[in-house]
Coordinates of C-alpha atoms (C1' of nucleotides) in Angstrom, one line a residue:
Chain O
M230 CA 6.7 55.0 8.4
A231 CA 6.7 58.9 8.7
L232 CA 9.4 61.4 7.7
R233 CA 12.7 61.3 9.8
L234 CA 15.1 64.1 9.5
Y235 CA 18.6 64.9 10.4
N236 CA 18.4 67.1 13.5
T237 CA 21.7 69.2 13.6
L238 CA 20.8 69.5 17.4
T239 CA 21.0 65.6 18.4
E240 CA 23.2 64.6 15.3
R241 CA 20.7 61.9 14.3
K242 CA 17.6 61.3 12.2
E243 CA 14.4 61.9 13.9
E244 CA 10.8 61.4 13.2
L245 CA 9.2 64.8 12.6
V246 CA 6.6 65.2 14.9
P247 CA 4.7 68.2 14.7
I248 CA 3.4 70.0 18.1
A249 CA 0.1 70.5 16.5
P250 CA -1.1 67.5 14.9
G251 CA -1.5 68.1 10.9
E252 CA 0.6 71.3 10.8
V253 CA 4.2 71.9 10.4
R254 CA 5.4 75.3 11.4
M255 CA 8.9 76.1 9.8
Y256 CA 11.3 79.1 9.9
V257 CA 14.4 79.2 7.2
C258 CA 16.5 82.0 7.3
G259 CA 16.4 84.4 4.2
I260 CA 18.9 86.6 2.5
T261 CA 20.8 89.8 3.7
A262 CA 19.2 92.0 0.5
Y263 CA 22.8 93.6 -0.1
D264 CA 23.5 91.7 -3.3
L265 CA 22.2 89.0 -6.1
C266 CA 21.9 85.6 -4.9
H267 CA 24.0 82.7 -6.0
L268 CA 23.9 79.2 -6.6
G269 CA 24.5 78.6 -2.6
H270 CA 21.5 80.8 -2.0
A271 CA 19.4 78.6 -4.5
R272 CA 20.4 75.2 -3.3
S273 CA 19.2 76.3 0.0
L274 CA 16.0 77.5 -1.2
L275 CA 15.3 74.6 -3.2
V276 CA 15.8 72.3 -0.3
F277 CA 13.5 73.9 1.7
E278 CA 11.0 74.4 -1.0
V279 CA 11.0 70.2 -1.5
L280 CA 11.0 70.1 2.0
R281 CA 8.0 72.1 2.1
R282 CA 6.8 70.1 -0.8
Y283 CA 7.3 66.6 0.7
L284 CA 5.5 67.6 3.8
A285 CA 2.6 68.8 1.5
F286 CA 2.5 65.7 -0.4
R287 CA 2.7 63.6 3.4
G288 CA -0.5 65.3 3.6
Y289 CA 0.9 68.0 6.4
R290 CA -0.4 71.5 6.6
V291 CA 2.8 73.8 6.4
R292 CA 3.4 77.3 7.1
M293 CA 6.7 78.6 6.1
V294 CA 7.8 81.7 6.8
R295 CA 11.1 82.9 5.3
N296 CA 12.4 86.0 6.1
F297 CA 14.5 89.3 4.4
T298 CA 17.3 90.9 6.5
D299 CA 16.8 94.3 5.5
V300 CA 19.0 96.3 7.3
D301 CA 22.3 95.7 8.4
D302 CA 25.7 96.6 8.5
K303 CA 26.1 95.1 4.4
I304 CA 23.3 97.1 3.2
I305 CA 24.6 100.1 5.0
R306 CA 27.9 100.1 3.4
K307 CA 26.5 99.2 -0.2
A308 CA 24.7 102.2 0.5
Q309 CA 27.1 104.4 1.2
E310 CA 29.1 103.3 -1.8
T311 CA 26.5 103.4 -4.3
G312 CA 25.1 106.9 -3.0
R313 CA 21.7 105.3 -2.4
T314 CA 19.7 105.0 0.6
W315 CA 19.7 101.8 2.8
K316 CA 16.2 101.3 2.0
A317 CA 16.5 101.3 -1.6
V318 CA 19.4 99.4 -1.7
A319 CA 17.3 96.8 0.7
D320 CA 14.1 97.3 -1.7
H321 CA 16.2 96.9 -4.7
Y322 CA 17.9 93.2 -3.6
I323 CA 14.2 92.0 -2.5
Q324 CA 13.0 92.6 -6.3
E325 CA 16.0 91.2 -7.6
F326 CA 15.2 87.9 -5.4
Q327 CA 11.9 87.4 -6.2
A328 CA 12.7 88.1 -10.0
D329 CA 15.3 85.0 -9.6
M330 CA 13.1 82.8 -7.6
A331 CA 10.4 83.4 -10.4
R332 CA 12.9 82.3 -13.2
F333 CA 14.3 79.6 -11.0
E334 CA 10.6 78.8 -10.8
L335 CA 10.2 78.5 -7.1
P336 CA 7.1 80.2 -5.6
P337 CA 7.3 82.2 -2.4
A338 CA 7.3 81.1 1.3
D339 CA 3.5 81.6 3.0
M340 CA 4.9 84.3 4.9
E341 CA 8.2 86.8 4.1
P342 CA 8.8 89.2 6.6
R343 CA 11.0 91.9 6.5
A344 CA 13.0 92.7 9.5
T345 CA 12.0 96.5 9.8
D346 CA 8.4 95.5 9.9
H347 CA 8.8 93.9 12.9
V348 CA 11.2 96.3 15.3
P349 CA 9.0 96.6 17.9
A350 CA 8.8 93.0 18.8
M351 CA 12.9 92.8 18.5
V352 CA 12.5 95.6 21.4
A353 CA 10.2 93.8 23.4
L354 CA 12.3 90.9 23.0
T355 CA 15.7 92.7 24.3
E356 CA 13.7 94.4 26.9
S357 CA 12.5 90.6 28.2
L358 CA 16.1 89.6 28.3
L359 CA 17.2 92.4 30.2
A360 CA 14.5 91.9 32.6
R361 CA 15.6 87.9 32.9
G362 CA 19.7 89.6 33.5
L363 CA 20.5 88.1 30.5
A364 CA 21.4 91.1 28.7
Y365 CA 22.9 94.2 29.7
A366 CA 22.8 98.0 27.8
V367 CA 25.9 99.9 27.7
D368 CA 25.6 103.3 26.0
G369 CA 22.7 102.7 23.5
D370 CA 24.2 99.4 22.8
V371 CA 22.7 96.1 24.0
Y372 CA 24.3 93.0 24.5
F373 CA 23.0 89.2 25.2
R374 CA 25.5 87.8 28.2
V375 CA 26.4 84.6 27.0
R376 CA 27.1 83.3 30.0
G377 CA 24.0 83.9 31.6
F378 CA 22.4 81.2 29.1
P379 CA 23.6 77.8 30.4
G380 CA 22.9 76.0 27.3
Y381 CA 24.9 78.0 25.3
G382 CA 26.8 76.1 22.4
R383 CA 24.3 73.0 22.3
L384 CA 23.7 73.5 18.8
S385 CA 27.3 73.8 17.5
R386 CA 28.7 71.8 19.9
R387 CA 31.1 73.9 21.2
N388 CA 31.9 75.1 24.7
L389 CA 32.7 78.6 25.6
D390 CA 36.1 78.5 26.9
D391 CA 37.2 76.6 23.4
L392 CA 35.5 79.3 21.9
R393 CA 37.2 82.3 23.5
A394 CA 40.8 80.6 23.1
G395 CA 40.1 80.3 19.2
A396 CA 38.4 83.7 19.3
R397 CA 39.3 86.2 16.3
V398 CA 36.6 88.5 17.8
E399 CA 37.6 92.2 17.6
V400 CA 38.0 93.0 21.4
D401 CA 35.5 95.7 22.6
E402 CA 35.9 96.8 26.0
R403 CA 32.5 97.2 26.7
K404 CA 31.5 94.0 26.7
E405 CA 31.7 91.9 29.8
D406 CA 32.9 88.8 27.4
P407 CA 34.2 88.7 23.8
L408 CA 31.3 86.3 23.0
D409 CA 28.9 88.5 24.0
F410 CA 26.6 89.6 20.8
S411 CA 24.8 92.9 20.0
L412 CA 20.7 92.7 20.6
W413 CA 20.9 96.3 19.6
K414 CA 23.1 98.7 18.0
R415 CA 23.2 102.6 18.6
A416 CA 22.8 104.3 15.2
K417 CA 25.6 106.2 14.5
P418 CA 25.3 109.7 12.5
G419 CA 23.4 108.8 9.1
E420 CA 22.9 105.2 10.0
P421 CA 18.9 103.9 10.2
A422 CA 17.5 104.2 13.4
W423 CA 14.2 103.5 15.5
E424 CA 13.7 104.6 18.9
S425 CA 13.9 102.2 21.8
P426 CA 14.6 102.6 25.3
W427 CA 18.0 102.6 24.8
G428 CA 17.9 105.7 22.7
P429 CA 17.6 105.3 18.4
G430 CA 19.2 102.4 17.1
R431 CA 19.0 99.3 14.9
P432 CA 18.5 95.6 16.2
G433 CA 21.0 93.2 15.8
W434 CA 20.9 90.3 13.0
H435 CA 20.4 87.4 15.4
I436 CA 17.0 88.9 17.0
E437 CA 15.7 89.4 13.8
C438 CA 15.0 85.9 13.2
S439 CA 14.0 85.4 16.9
A440 CA 11.5 87.9 17.0
M441 CA 9.9 87.1 13.6
A442 CA 10.0 83.3 14.2
M443 CA 8.1 83.7 17.3
E444 CA 5.7 86.4 16.4
L445 CA 4.9 84.6 13.3
L446 CA 4.9 80.8 14.3
G447 CA 4.3 81.0 18.3
E448 CA 7.4 80.7 21.1
S449 CA 7.7 77.2 20.0
F450 CA 7.3 75.7 16.5
D451 CA 8.4 72.6 14.8
L452 CA 11.4 72.9 12.4
H453 CA 14.2 76.0 11.6
G454 CA 16.4 75.5 8.6
G455 CA 19.4 77.3 6.9
G456 CA 22.9 77.1 5.3
E457 CA 25.4 75.2 7.6
D458 CA 27.1 78.1 8.0
L459 CA 24.3 79.5 9.9
I460 CA 24.6 77.2 12.6
F461 CA 27.4 79.2 14.4
P462 CA 27.0 81.7 15.5
H463 CA 23.7 82.6 14.0
H464 CA 21.4 79.7 14.9
E465 CA 23.2 79.1 18.2
N466 CA 22.2 82.8 19.4
E467 CA 18.6 82.7 18.0
I468 CA 18.0 79.6 21.0
A469 CA 19.8 81.4 23.4
Q470 CA 17.8 84.4 22.9
S471 CA 14.5 83.3 22.2
E472 CA 14.8 80.1 25.0
G473 CA 16.4 82.5 27.1
A474 CA 13.2 84.8 27.2
T475 CA 10.3 82.8 27.0
G476 CA 11.7 79.8 29.0
K477 CA 10.2 77.4 26.4
P478 CA 11.8 75.1 23.7
F479 CA 12.4 77.2 20.5
A480 CA 12.6 75.1 17.3
R481 CA 12.5 71.4 17.9
H482 CA 14.2 70.1 14.7
W483 CA 17.2 72.0 13.3
V484 CA 17.8 71.0 9.5
H485 CA 20.8 72.7 7.7
N486 CA 22.0 72.5 4.2
G487 CA 25.8 71.7 2.9
F488 CA 27.5 74.2 0.8
V489 CA 27.9 74.8 -3.1
R490 CA 31.6 74.5 -3.5
I491 CA 33.5 75.3 -7.2
E492 CA 36.5 72.8 -7.4
Q493 CA 36.6 71.8 -4.1
E494 CA 36.7 74.6 -2.5
K495 CA 33.4 77.0 -1.0
M496 CA 31.6 79.4 -3.4
S497 CA 32.2 82.5 -1.5
K498 CA 32.5 86.3 -2.0
S499 CA 36.3 86.4 -1.0
V500 CA 37.3 83.9 -3.1
G501 CA 35.6 85.4 -6.2
N502 CA 34.2 82.1 -7.1
V503 CA 30.3 83.4 -7.1
F504 CA 27.7 82.1 -10.0
T505 CA 25.1 83.9 -9.6
I506 CA 21.7 82.3 -10.2
R507 CA 20.9 85.2 -12.9
D508 CA 23.6 83.8 -14.8
L509 CA 23.0 80.2 -14.6
L510 CA 19.4 80.1 -15.3
G511 CA 20.7 82.3 -18.6
K512 CA 22.5 79.1 -19.7
F513 CA 20.4 76.4 -18.4
S514 CA 16.6 75.4 -17.7
P515 CA 15.3 75.4 -13.9
D516 CA 14.9 72.0 -14.2
A517 CA 18.3 71.4 -15.1
L518 CA 19.7 73.1 -12.4
K519 CA 17.3 71.5 -9.5
L520 CA 17.6 67.8 -10.8
F521 CA 21.7 68.9 -10.6
L522 CA 21.4 70.0 -7.0
L523 CA 18.9 67.0 -6.3
G524 CA 21.5 64.4 -7.4
S525 CA 23.3 64.9 -4.1
H526 CA 22.1 64.5 -0.7
Y527 CA 21.3 68.4 0.7
R528 CA 23.6 67.5 3.9
G529 CA 26.4 66.7 2.0
P530 CA 28.7 69.5 -0.4
I531 CA 27.9 69.7 -3.8
D532 CA 30.8 70.8 -6.7
Y533 CA 29.3 72.8 -9.1
A534 CA 30.7 72.4 -12.6
P535 CA 28.5 73.1 -15.7
E536 CA 29.1 70.2 -17.5
K537 CA 27.2 68.6 -14.8
V538 CA 24.2 70.7 -15.2
E539 CA 24.5 70.0 -18.8
E540 CA 24.5 66.1 -18.0
A541 CA 21.6 66.8 -15.8
G542 CA 19.7 68.2 -18.7
R543 CA 20.3 65.3 -20.6
A544 CA 18.8 63.1 -18.4
L545 CA 15.5 65.5 -17.7
D546 CA 14.9 64.9 -21.6
R547 CA 14.4 61.3 -21.1
I548 CA 11.9 62.1 -19.0
R549 CA 10.2 64.8 -21.7
L550 CA 10.6 62.6 -24.5
L551 CA 8.7 59.8 -22.7
A552 CA 6.0 62.1 -21.8
E553 CA 5.6 63.2 -24.9
S554 CA 5.8 59.8 -27.0
V555 CA 2.9 58.4 -24.1
E556 CA 0.8 61.7 -25.4
A557 CA 1.2 60.7 -28.9
L558 CA -0.1 56.8 -28.4
E559 CA -2.8 56.0 -30.5
E560 CA -5.4 53.8 -28.5
H561 CA -5.8 50.5 -31.2
P562 CA -7.4 47.0 -30.1
R563 CA -4.3 45.2 -31.2
G564 CA -2.3 47.3 -28.9
G565 CA 0.3 45.3 -26.4
A566 CA 2.2 45.5 -23.1
L567 CA 0.9 47.1 -20.0
P568 CA 3.2 48.7 -18.5
A569 CA 4.1 47.8 -14.6
A570 CA 6.1 49.1 -12.0
V571 CA 4.3 52.7 -11.1
G572 CA 3.3 51.5 -7.8
A573 CA 7.2 50.2 -6.9
A574 CA 8.7 53.6 -8.1
R575 CA 5.6 55.4 -5.6
G576 CA 6.9 53.2 -3.0
E577 CA 10.2 53.5 -3.2
F578 CA 10.0 57.4 -3.8
V579 CA 8.4 58.2 -0.6
A580 CA 10.8 55.5 1.5
A581 CA 13.7 57.6 -0.1
M582 CA 12.0 60.7 0.6
D583 CA 11.3 59.7 4.3
D584 CA 14.6 58.5 5.0
D585 CA 16.2 62.3 5.2
L586 CA 15.0 63.9 2.0
N587 CA 17.0 61.5 -0.1
T588 CA 16.3 63.2 -3.5
A589 CA 18.9 61.4 -4.6
R590 CA 17.4 58.1 -4.2
A591 CA 14.2 59.6 -4.8
L592 CA 15.2 60.3 -8.1
S593 CA 16.6 56.9 -9.1
A594 CA 13.3 55.6 -8.5
I595 CA 11.8 58.0 -11.1
F596 CA 14.6 56.8 -13.6
T597 CA 13.9 53.6 -12.9
L598 CA 10.1 53.8 -13.7
V599 CA 11.2 55.8 -16.8
R600 CA 13.1 52.8 -18.1
H601 CA 10.6 50.4 -17.8
L602 CA 8.0 52.9 -19.1
N603 CA 10.3 53.4 -22.1
G604 CA 10.7 49.4 -22.0
A605 CA 6.8 48.7 -22.5
L606 CA 6.7 51.2 -24.8
D607 CA 9.4 49.6 -27.4
R608 CA 7.3 46.5 -27.1
L609 CA 4.1 48.4 -28.7
P610 CA 3.3 47.9 -32.7
E611 CA 5.4 51.1 -34.1
R612 CA 5.9 52.3 -30.6
R613 CA 2.6 54.0 -30.7
R614 CA -0.3 51.5 -30.8
A615 CA -1.8 50.5 -27.3
T616 CA -4.9 49.3 -26.1
A617 CA -7.3 51.5 -24.3
A618 CA -6.0 49.9 -20.9
A619 CA -2.4 49.9 -21.8
A620 CA -2.7 53.7 -23.1
A621 CA -4.3 54.7 -19.3
A622 CA -1.6 52.5 -17.7
F623 CA 1.1 54.5 -19.6
R624 CA -1.3 57.7 -19.0
E625 CA -0.8 56.7 -15.2
G626 CA 2.8 56.1 -15.1
I627 CA 3.6 59.5 -16.6
A628 CA 1.1 61.4 -14.0
A629 CA 2.9 59.1 -11.1
I630 CA 6.5 60.7 -12.9
R631 CA 5.3 63.9 -12.7
E632 CA 3.7 64.1 -9.5
M633 CA 6.9 62.7 -8.1
G634 CA 8.7 65.5 -10.2
Q635 CA 6.5 68.2 -8.7
V636 CA 7.2 67.2 -5.3
L637 CA 10.9 68.0 -6.1
G638 CA 10.0 71.1 -8.1
L639 CA 10.4 70.1 -11.3
R640 CA 8.2 71.2 -14.1
L641 CA 9.4 68.0 -16.3
S642 CA 7.2 69.5 -19.4
G643 CA 7.1 72.7 -21.4
G644 CA 9.5 73.6 -23.9
A645 CA 12.9 74.2 -24.4
T646 CA 14.8 77.4 -22.9
R647 CA 14.7 80.7 -24.6
P648 CA 18.1 80.7 -25.0
A649 CA 18.1 77.3 -26.8
E650 CA 15.6 78.9 -28.7
E651 CA 17.2 81.5 -29.6
A652 CA 20.4 79.5 -30.8
A653 CA 18.4 77.2 -33.0
L654 CA 16.4 79.6 -35.0
S655 CA 19.6 81.9 -35.9
A656 CA 21.0 78.5 -37.2
V657 CA 18.0 77.9 -38.6
A658 CA 17.5 81.0 -40.4
A659 CA 21.6 80.1 -42.0
L660 CA 20.2 76.7 -43.2
L661 CA 17.7 78.4 -44.7
R662 CA 19.6 80.8 -46.5
E663 CA 22.1 77.9 -48.2
Y664 CA 19.1 75.3 -48.9
C665 CA 16.2 77.1 -49.5
P666 CA 16.8 80.7 -50.2
E667 CA 13.2 81.1 -51.5
Q668 CA 12.2 80.0 -48.3
V669 CA 13.6 82.7 -46.0
A670 CA 10.5 85.2 -46.1
A671 CA 7.8 82.4 -46.0
A672 CA 9.7 81.1 -42.8
P673 CA 9.4 83.7 -40.0
D674 CA 9.5 81.5 -36.9
L675 CA 11.6 78.4 -35.8
S676 CA 8.8 76.0 -36.2
A677 CA 8.1 77.0 -40.0
G678 CA 12.0 77.1 -40.8
V679 CA 12.3 73.4 -39.5
E680 CA 9.7 72.6 -41.7
A681 CA 10.9 73.9 -44.5
L682 CA 14.0 72.7 -44.4
L683 CA 12.4 69.1 -43.6
A684 CA 10.9 69.1 -46.6
R685 CA 13.7 70.2 -48.8
R686 CA 15.8 67.4 -47.1
E687 CA 12.4 65.2 -47.8
G688 CA 13.2 66.3 -51.4
A689 CA 17.0 65.1 -51.3
R690 CA 16.0 61.9 -49.6
R691 CA 13.5 60.9 -51.8
A692 CA 16.2 61.8 -54.7
R693 CA 18.4 59.5 -52.5
D694 CA 20.7 62.3 -52.1
F695 CA 22.0 61.5 -48.9
T696 CA 24.7 64.1 -48.7
V697 CA 22.4 66.9 -48.5
A698 CA 19.8 65.2 -46.4
D699 CA 22.5 64.3 -43.9
A700 CA 24.1 67.3 -43.9
I701 CA 21.0 69.3 -43.1
R702 CA 20.1 66.7 -40.1
R703 CA 23.3 66.9 -38.9
R704 CA 23.4 70.6 -39.2
L705 CA 20.0 70.7 -37.3
A706 CA 21.6 68.5 -34.3
A707 CA 24.4 70.7 -34.0
A708 CA 21.4 73.6 -33.2
G709 CA 19.8 71.6 -31.0
I710 CA 17.4 70.4 -33.3
E711 CA 16.9 66.4 -33.2
V712 CA 15.2 65.1 -36.2
A713 CA 13.9 61.4 -36.2
D714 CA 12.9 59.5 -39.4
R715 CA 10.2 57.6 -38.8
P716 CA 7.8 55.7 -41.3
Q717 CA 5.4 58.1 -40.9
G718 CA 7.7 61.0 -41.7
S719 CA 10.7 63.0 -40.4
T720 CA 9.8 64.4 -36.9
W721 CA 11.5 66.9 -35.2
R722 CA 12.2 68.2 -31.8
L723 CA 14.4 71.0 -29.6
R724 CA 16.4 69.6 -27.4
T725 CA 17.1 71.6 -23.7
K726 CA 20.2 71.8 -22.3
Chain D
rG205 C1' 44.3 74.3 18.6
rG206 C1' 38.9 73.2 19.7
rC207 C1' 34.4 70.5 16.8
rG208 C1' 32.6 68.5 12.4
rG209 C1' 32.0 66.3 7.5
rC210 C1' 34.1 63.5 3.3
rG211 C1' 37.2 59.8 0.2
rU212 C1' 32.0 54.5 -3.7
rA213 C1' 32.8 52.3 -11.8
rG214 C1' 35.9 56.7 -16.5
rC215 C1' 32.7 61.2 -14.1
rC216 C1' 28.7 62.7 -10.9
rA217 C1' 26.3 59.8 -7.0
rA218 C1' 23.0 56.6 -3.7
rG219 C1' 23.6 52.6 0.1
rU220 C1' 19.8 52.3 7.7
rG221 C1' 26.1 44.8 9.2
rG222 C1' 23.6 40.0 6.0
rC223 C1' 19.7 38.4 -0.9
rU224 C1' 23.5 39.4 -7.4
rA225 C1' 26.9 47.6 -4.2
rA226 C1' 20.8 52.5 -6.3
rG227 C1' 20.5 55.5 -10.4
rG228 C1' 22.5 59.6 -13.9
rC229 C1' 26.2 60.9 -17.4
rA230 C1' 29.8 59.0 -20.6
rG231 C1' 32.1 54.2 -23.2
rA232 C1' 31.4 49.5 -25.9
rG233 C1' 28.4 45.7 -28.4
rG234 C1' 23.4 44.7 -30.5
rU235 C1' 17.8 45.5 -32.0
rC236 C1' 15.4 49.5 -35.0
rU237 C1' 17.2 52.8 -39.8
rG238 C1' 19.2 54.3 -46.6
rC239 C1' 22.7 56.4 -42.6
rA240 C1' 21.5 58.3 -38.2
rA241 C1' 18.9 60.0 -33.7
rA242 C1' 16.0 58.8 -30.3
rA243 C1' 14.3 54.4 -27.5
rC244 C1' 15.3 49.4 -25.3
rC245 C1' 18.8 44.9 -24.6
rU246 C1' 23.5 43.6 -22.8
rU247 C1' 27.9 45.1 -20.7
rU248 C1' 31.4 48.6 -17.4
rA249 C1' 33.3 48.3 -9.2
rU250 C1' 34.8 40.1 -7.2
rU251 C1' 34.9 45.6 -4.7
rC252 C1' 34.1 50.4 -1.8
rG253 C1' 41.7 55.6 0.0
rG254 C1' 45.3 52.4 3.0
rC255 C1' 46.3 49.4 7.1
rG256 C1' 44.5 46.3 11.3
rG257 C1' 39.8 45.3 15.0
rU258 C1' 35.3 43.5 16.5
rU259 C1' 31.5 39.8 14.1
rC260 C1' 29.4 34.0 11.4
rG261 C1' 29.0 38.6 8.4
rA262 C1' 31.8 45.0 7.0
rG263 C1' 31.2 50.0 1.9
rU264 C1' 28.6 50.0 6.4
rC265 C1' 30.6 49.4 13.7
rC266 C1' 35.6 50.7 16.4
rG267 C1' 41.4 52.4 16.3
rC268 C1' 45.2 54.0 13.4
rC269 C1' 47.0 56.6 9.1
rC270 C1' 47.0 58.8 4.3
rG271 C1' 44.5 62.8 1.2
rC272 C1' 40.6 66.7 1.0
rC273 C1' 37.0 70.2 2.5
rG274 C1' 33.8 73.2 6.6
rC275 C1' 32.8 76.1 11.0
rC276 C1' 35.4 78.5 15.3
rU277 C1' 34.4 86.7 12.0
rC278 C1' 30.1 88.3 7.7
rC279 C1' 28.2 83.8 4.6
rA280 C1' 22.9 80.2 2.3

RNA sequence: GGCGGCGUAGCCAAGUGGCUAAGGCAGAGGUCUGCAAAACCUUUAUUCGGCGGUUCGAGUCCGCCCGCCGCCUCCA
């Protein structure tokens, strides 16, 4: 068994066979640094991070490159609008991107090149395309001659005549064919410029990725990815430029993720239905957002709605609560029931991931194991006494869940999110003023506050004043604090969203 | 117009022609509890947009129709 991944180029699932045995070299198109990232970016970022992690899990060394486009029309326009330099705009949004990645708990790629650090490679690539007759220069601009590259349209399955018929491209008199695209753009006054054989200018968008990918990964590498909207023209053009210049195959495997939609419509700025990563992570934990995104297959569309992320958060809590219960197990000679099914879950997880990164199915394997472990836990005396062997088996189960979760980029541990904590804290403060005013000063943090309220509640319970006891419990629950009454006393925990 | 995708339970969603159609959320009943919560157990699609066809057998393949979406211009 090996990983089979859908290849856009061949329209079928194909086994990923690295060119260099044991090592996968992958390039993923990164962001253009002119605005904050939204949920669509988050999905793409997550999908390829999961791919990378799964490859590592399968024993491959992985080299993943994700670029930054730090010079282009949109950046220049943003600079003009806001009175900053193009460089300041790009630097700023790259920093914001990195901050978002940290909040979303995704690590950086192995290499994160900026386009402007690789201009000489882009110039060289353009020169070699000119030398091969696949490009032509006009007044300081250089265009790729689409008709000169026979394979053009193979990735996106388009033929040039159809494209031309449907083309809504601005007619540029200087182009031989309307579909020819820029390799090099002559600088207008005030625009960023690098020296070149054709005069000062800057590289076109598509050539950036070709040049950086080949410089960092070699002329031929294993996998190239991005959102499905990049298939045409961006990736089509990358293939034409790269293979046109080298005569060698560029990327073997092309992987594209589907869109995030809002109420059946593509999320995009023109529609005005964009949710930034930043806003979403103010409301939801990274794990909940990830679980939501991984709940459907990466190639299909996914419809965003806040309730769905909340649902994912509830599902996630089941895993967290199980892990906490297992950590709290007490070893006892007369424990019970050994949990089984760890091996089966792992097998199903691998089978699912091998089948075109089917994270939804992989998650079902995890949740099935969660149910089995919970069931075994329920059969333990007081749900907490296990023999040494049983306790070890439970811990092995949790370790397996953590390991599988980790491949999916999930943390599956740790406390509640900061927003949840802040909301809980203010609710607790209000309850303290109402039920134990003398304790307000003595209970400065959440934990002390809840403990004081639980002590007050325990007093009420002893006095069989269930009205007060239940009111306190109900209002704590409303604040996200879940109280459980056990034979040994009451416990509490903060739920996440 | 060209190319591509989707339509599975109340909601989300997986499903590689063949045992009883994953999993999550929500709902109902039960166990536990002073009552709850959590957890577990049971339960919720004789059926996969519609109609035909291929096949011993189709959610899965083919055709047509209906509905939704995307790409063809910058876009994850």
